[in-house]
PDB file of C-alpha atoms in Angstrom:
ATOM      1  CA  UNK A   1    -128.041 262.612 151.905  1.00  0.00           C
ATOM      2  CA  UNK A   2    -124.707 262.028 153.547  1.00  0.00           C
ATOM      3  CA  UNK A   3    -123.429 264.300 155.941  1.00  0.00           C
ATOM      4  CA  UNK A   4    -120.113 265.962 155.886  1.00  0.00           C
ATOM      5  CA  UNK A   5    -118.959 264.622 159.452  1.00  0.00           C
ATOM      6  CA  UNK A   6    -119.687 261.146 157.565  1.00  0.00           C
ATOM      7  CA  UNK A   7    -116.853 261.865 154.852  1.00  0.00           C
ATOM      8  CA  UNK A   8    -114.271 262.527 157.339  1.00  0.00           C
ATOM      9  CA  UNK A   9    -111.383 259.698 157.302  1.00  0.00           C
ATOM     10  CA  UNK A  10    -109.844 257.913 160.217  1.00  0.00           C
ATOM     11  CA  UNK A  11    -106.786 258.562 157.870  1.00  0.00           C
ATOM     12  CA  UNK A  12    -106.883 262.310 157.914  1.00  0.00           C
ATOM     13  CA  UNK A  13    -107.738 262.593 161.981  1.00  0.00           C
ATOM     14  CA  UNK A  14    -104.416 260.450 162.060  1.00  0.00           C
ATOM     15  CA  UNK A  15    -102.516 262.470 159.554  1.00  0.00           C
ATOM     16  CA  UNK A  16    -103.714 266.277 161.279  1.00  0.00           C
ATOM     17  CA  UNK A  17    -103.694 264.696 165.184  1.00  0.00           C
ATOM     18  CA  UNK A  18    -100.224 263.535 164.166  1.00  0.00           C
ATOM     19  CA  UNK A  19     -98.844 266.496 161.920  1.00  0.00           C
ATOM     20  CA  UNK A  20    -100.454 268.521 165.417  1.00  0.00           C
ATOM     21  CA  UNK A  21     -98.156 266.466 167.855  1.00  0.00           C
ATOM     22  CA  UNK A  22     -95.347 267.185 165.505  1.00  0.00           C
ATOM     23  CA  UNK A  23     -95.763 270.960 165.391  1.00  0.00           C
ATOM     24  CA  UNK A  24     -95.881 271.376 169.338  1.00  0.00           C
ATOM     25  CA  UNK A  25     -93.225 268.951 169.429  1.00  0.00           C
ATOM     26  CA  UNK A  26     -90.806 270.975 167.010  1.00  0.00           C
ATOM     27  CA  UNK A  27     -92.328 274.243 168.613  1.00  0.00           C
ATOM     28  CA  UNK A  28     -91.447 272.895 172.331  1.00  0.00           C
ATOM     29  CA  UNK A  29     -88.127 271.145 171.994  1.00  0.00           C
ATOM     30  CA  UNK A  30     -85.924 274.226 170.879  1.00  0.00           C
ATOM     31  CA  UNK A  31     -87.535 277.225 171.628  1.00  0.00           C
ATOM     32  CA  UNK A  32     -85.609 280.912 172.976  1.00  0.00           C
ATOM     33  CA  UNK A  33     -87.605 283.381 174.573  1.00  0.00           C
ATOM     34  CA  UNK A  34     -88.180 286.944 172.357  1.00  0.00           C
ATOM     35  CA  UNK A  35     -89.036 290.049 173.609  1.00  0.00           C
ATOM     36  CA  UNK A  36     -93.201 289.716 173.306  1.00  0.00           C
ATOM     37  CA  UNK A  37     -92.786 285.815 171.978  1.00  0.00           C
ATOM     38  CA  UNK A  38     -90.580 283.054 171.259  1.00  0.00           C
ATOM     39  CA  UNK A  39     -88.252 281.645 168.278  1.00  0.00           C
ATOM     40  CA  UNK A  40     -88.914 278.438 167.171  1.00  0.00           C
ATOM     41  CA  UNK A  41     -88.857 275.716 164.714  1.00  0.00           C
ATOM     42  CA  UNK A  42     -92.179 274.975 164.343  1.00  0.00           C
ATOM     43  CA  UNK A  43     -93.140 276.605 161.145  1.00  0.00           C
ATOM     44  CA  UNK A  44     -90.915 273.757 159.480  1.00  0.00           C
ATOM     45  CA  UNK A  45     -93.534 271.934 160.344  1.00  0.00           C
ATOM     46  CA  UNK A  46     -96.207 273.538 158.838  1.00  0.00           C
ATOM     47  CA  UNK A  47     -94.728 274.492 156.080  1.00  0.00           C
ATOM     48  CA  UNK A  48     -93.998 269.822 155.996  1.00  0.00           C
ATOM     49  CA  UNK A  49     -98.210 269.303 156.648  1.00  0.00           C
ATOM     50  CA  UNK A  50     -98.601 272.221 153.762  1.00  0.00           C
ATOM     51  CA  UNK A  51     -97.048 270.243 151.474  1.00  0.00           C
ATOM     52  CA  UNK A  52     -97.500 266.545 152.544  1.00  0.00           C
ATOM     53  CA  UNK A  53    -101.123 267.130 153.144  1.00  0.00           C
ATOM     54  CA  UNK A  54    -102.433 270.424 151.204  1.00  0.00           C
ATOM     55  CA  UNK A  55    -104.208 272.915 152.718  1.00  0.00           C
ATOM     56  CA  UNK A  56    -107.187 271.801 155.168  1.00  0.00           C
ATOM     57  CA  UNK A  57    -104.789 269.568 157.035  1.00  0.00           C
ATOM     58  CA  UNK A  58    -102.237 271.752 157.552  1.00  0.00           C
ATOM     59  CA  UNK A  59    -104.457 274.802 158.736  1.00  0.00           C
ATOM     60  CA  UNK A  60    -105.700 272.971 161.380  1.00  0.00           C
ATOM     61  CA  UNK A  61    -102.612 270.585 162.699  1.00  0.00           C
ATOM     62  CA  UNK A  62    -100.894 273.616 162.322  1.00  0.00           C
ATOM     63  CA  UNK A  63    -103.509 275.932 164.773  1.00  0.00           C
ATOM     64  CA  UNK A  64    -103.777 272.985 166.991  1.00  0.00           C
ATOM     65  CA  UNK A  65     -99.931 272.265 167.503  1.00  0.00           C
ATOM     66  CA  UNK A  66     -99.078 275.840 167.970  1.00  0.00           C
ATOM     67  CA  UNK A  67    -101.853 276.728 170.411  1.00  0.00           C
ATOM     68  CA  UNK A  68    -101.362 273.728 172.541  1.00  0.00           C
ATOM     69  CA  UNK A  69     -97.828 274.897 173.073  1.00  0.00           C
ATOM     70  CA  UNK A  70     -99.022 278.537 173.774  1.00  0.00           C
ATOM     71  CA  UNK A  71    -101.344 277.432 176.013  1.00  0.00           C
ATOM     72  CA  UNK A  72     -98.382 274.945 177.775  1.00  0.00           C
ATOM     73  CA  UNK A  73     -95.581 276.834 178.154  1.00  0.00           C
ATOM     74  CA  UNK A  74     -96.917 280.477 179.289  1.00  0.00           C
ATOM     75  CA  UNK A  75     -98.093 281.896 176.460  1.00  0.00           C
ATOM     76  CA  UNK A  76    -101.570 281.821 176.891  1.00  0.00           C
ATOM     77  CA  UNK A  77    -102.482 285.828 175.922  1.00  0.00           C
ATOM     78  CA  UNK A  78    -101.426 284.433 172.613  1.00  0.00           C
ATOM     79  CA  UNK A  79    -102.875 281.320 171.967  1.00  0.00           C
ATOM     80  CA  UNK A  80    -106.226 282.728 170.329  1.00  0.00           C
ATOM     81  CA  UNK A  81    -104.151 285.014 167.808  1.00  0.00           C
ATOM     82  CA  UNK A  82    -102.068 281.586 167.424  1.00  0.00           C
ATOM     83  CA  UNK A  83    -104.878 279.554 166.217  1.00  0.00           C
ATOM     84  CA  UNK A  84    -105.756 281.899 164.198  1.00  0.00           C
ATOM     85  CA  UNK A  85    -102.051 283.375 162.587  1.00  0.00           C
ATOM     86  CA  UNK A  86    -101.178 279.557 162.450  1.00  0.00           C
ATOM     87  CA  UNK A  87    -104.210 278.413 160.627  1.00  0.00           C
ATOM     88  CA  UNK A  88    -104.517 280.524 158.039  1.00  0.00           C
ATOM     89  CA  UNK A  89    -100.882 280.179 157.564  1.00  0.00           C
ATOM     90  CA  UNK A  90    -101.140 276.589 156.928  1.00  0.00           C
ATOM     91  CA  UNK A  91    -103.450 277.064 154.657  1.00  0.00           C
ATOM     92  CA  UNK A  92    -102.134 279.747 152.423  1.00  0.00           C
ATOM     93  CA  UNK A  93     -98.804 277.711 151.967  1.00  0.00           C
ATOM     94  CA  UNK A  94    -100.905 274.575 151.306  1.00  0.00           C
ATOM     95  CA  UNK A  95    -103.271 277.258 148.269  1.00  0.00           C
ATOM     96  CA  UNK A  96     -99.947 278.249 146.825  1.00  0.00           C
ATOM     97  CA  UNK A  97     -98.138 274.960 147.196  1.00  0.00           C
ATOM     98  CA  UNK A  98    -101.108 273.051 145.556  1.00  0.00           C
ATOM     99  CA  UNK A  99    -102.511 275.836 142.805  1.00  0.00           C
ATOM    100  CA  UNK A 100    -102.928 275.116 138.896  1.00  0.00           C
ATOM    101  CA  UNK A 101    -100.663 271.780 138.462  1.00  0.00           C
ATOM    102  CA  UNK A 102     -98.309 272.190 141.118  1.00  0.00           C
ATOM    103  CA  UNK A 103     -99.113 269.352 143.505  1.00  0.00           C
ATOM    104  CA  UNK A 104     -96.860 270.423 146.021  1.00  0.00           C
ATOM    105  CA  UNK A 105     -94.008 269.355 143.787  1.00  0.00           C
ATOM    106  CA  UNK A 106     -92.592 272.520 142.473  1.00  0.00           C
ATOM    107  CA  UNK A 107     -89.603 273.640 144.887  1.00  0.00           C
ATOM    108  CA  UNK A 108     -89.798 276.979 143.907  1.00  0.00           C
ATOM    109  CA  UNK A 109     -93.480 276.966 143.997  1.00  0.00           C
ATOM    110  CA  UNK A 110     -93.308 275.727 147.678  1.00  0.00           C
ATOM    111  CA  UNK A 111     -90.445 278.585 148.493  1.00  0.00           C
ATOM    112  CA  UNK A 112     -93.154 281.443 147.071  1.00  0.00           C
ATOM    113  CA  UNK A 113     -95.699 279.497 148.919  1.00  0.00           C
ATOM    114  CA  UNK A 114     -93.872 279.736 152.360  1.00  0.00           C
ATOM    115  CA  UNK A 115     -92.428 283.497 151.947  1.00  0.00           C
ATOM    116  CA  UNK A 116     -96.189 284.624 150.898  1.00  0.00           C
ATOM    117  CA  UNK A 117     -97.384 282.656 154.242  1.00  0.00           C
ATOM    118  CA  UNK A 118     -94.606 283.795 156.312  1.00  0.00           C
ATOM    119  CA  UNK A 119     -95.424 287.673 155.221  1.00  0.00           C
ATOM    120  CA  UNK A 120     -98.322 286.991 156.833  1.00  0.00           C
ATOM    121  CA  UNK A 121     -97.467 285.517 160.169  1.00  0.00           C
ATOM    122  CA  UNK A 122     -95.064 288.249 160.187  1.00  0.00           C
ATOM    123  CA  UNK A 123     -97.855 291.209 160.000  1.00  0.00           C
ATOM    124  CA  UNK A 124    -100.612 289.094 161.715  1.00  0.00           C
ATOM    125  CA  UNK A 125     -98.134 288.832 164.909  1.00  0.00           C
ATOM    126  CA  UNK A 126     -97.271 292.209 164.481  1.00  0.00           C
ATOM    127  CA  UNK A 127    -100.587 293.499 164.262  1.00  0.00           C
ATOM    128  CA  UNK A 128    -101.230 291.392 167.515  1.00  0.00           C
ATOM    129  CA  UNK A 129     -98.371 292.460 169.166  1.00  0.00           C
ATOM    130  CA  UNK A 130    -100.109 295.701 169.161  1.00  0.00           C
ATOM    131  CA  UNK A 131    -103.362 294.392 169.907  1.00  0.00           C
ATOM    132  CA  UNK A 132    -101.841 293.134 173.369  1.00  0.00           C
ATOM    133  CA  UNK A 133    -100.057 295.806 174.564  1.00  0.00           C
ATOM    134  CA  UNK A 134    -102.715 298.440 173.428  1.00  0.00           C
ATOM    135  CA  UNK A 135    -106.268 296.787 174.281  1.00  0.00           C
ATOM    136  CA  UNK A 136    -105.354 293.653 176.535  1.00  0.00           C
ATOM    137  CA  UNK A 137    -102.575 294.505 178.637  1.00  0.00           C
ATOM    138  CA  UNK A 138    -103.472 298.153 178.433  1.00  0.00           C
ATOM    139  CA  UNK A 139     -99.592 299.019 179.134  1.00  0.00           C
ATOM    140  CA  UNK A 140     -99.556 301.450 175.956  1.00  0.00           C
ATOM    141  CA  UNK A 141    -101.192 303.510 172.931  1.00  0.00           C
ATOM    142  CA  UNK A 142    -101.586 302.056 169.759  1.00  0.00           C
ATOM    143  CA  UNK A 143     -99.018 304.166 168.621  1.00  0.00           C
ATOM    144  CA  UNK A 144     -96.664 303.672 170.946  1.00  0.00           C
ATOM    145  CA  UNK A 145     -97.724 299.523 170.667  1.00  0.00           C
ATOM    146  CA  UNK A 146     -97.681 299.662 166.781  1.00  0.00           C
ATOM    147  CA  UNK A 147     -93.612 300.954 167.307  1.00  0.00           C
ATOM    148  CA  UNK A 148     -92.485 298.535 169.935  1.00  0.00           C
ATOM    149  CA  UNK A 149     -94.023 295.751 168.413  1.00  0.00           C
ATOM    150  CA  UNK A 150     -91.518 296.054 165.269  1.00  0.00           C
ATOM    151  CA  UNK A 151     -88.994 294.316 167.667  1.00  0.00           C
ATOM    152  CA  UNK A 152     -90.288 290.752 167.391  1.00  0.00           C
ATOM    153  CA  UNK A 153     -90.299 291.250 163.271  1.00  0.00           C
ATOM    154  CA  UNK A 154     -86.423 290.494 162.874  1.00  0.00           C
ATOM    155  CA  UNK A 155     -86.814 287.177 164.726  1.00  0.00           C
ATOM    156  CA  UNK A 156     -90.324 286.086 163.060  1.00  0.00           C
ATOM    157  CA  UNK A 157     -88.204 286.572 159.697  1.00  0.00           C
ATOM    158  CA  UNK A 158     -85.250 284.560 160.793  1.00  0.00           C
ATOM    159  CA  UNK A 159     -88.160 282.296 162.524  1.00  0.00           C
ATOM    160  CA  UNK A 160     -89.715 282.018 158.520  1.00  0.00           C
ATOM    161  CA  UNK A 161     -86.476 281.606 157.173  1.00  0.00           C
ATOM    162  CA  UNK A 162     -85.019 278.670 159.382  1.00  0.00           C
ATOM    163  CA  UNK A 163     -88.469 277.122 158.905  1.00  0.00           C
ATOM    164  CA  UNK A 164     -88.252 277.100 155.103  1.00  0.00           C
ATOM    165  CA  UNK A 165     -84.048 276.050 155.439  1.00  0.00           C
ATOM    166  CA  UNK A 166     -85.242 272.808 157.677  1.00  0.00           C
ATOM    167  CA  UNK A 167     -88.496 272.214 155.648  1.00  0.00           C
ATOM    168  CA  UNK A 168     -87.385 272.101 151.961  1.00  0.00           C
ATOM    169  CA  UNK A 169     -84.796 269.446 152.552  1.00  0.00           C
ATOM    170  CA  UNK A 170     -87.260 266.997 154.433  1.00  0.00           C
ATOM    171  CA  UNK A 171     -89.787 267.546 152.160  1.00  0.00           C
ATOM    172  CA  UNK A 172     -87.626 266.433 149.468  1.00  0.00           C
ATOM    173  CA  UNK A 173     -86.378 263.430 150.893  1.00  0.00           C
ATOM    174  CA  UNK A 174     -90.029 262.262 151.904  1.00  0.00           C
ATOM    175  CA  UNK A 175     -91.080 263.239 148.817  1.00  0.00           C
ATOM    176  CA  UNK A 176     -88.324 260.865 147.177  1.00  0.00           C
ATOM    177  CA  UNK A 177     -89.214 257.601 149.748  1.00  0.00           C
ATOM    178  CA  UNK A 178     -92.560 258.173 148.651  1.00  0.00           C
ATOM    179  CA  UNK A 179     -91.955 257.654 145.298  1.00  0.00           C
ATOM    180  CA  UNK A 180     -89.447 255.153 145.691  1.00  0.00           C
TER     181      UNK A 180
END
């Protein structure tokens, strides 16, 4: 009986350890400070390894690139909800994006597939936001956490949306070289 570690490829540990140096890389380069986190282009990234390598890849170059940089430039409280948010955000584009007979290859598909994972970063950072200030930090009541973490959900949405504006056009011309 072969074992599961046996059926990994030296292909896919190059395709997630590179998609992973990609993410922090996009993540690190331009990045402004928020009010409990930061604005970035990262999620173009994942949103690329969703579609370019489905769903297993991208959940975990995607948790991997992200924490690194959380854990690099300061952000360390947040690297575990990272790995997590970032993961499963990966891989609920890469579902969506690669359901029935899509294949990644339906545009619109791939724009439903990155809202519906980008409502979720949204709450899950939210939701950790409040986590933080009420339980970690200690600073505040859930209450009063749950209301001042609504400030970061303005710039996780424009976050989401400059992530699918950068995304959708490389994906498409990768997609076309590909098949060229």
């Amino acid at each position: 009986m072969e074992s599961k570690l046996s059926s990994i490829k030296t292909i896919d540990i190059v395709q997630i350890s590179l998609m992973a140096a990609i993410t922090f890389i996009a993540t690190s380069v331009i990045h402004i400070p928020t009010f409990m986190g930061v604005l970035h282009l990262g999620d173009s990234m994942i949103f690329l390894s969703a579609i370019l390598f489905g769903r297993k890849k991208s959940a975990i170059s995607s948790a991997v690139g992200m924490c690194l940089f959380d854990l690099i430039s300061g952000y360390t409280l947040w690297a575990p909800f990272t790995l997590v948010i970032k993961g499963v955000m990966g891989y609920v584009a890469g579902s969506i994006a690669y359901r029935k007979d899509y294949n990644g290859d339906n545009t619109s598909n791939n724009v439903f597939a990155f809202v519906v994972a980008g409502i979720w970063m949204i709450t899950a950072y939210y939701v950790g936001g409040a986590i933080i200030l009420t339980f970690i930090s200690k600073e505040f009541a859930l209450k009063q956490a749950l209301i001042i973490s609504l400030k970061d959900i303005p710039t996780n949405i424009l976050q989401i949306a400059g992530g699918m504006a950068l995304a959708l056009p490389l994906i498409s011309a990768l997609k076309r070289k590909v098949n060229m």
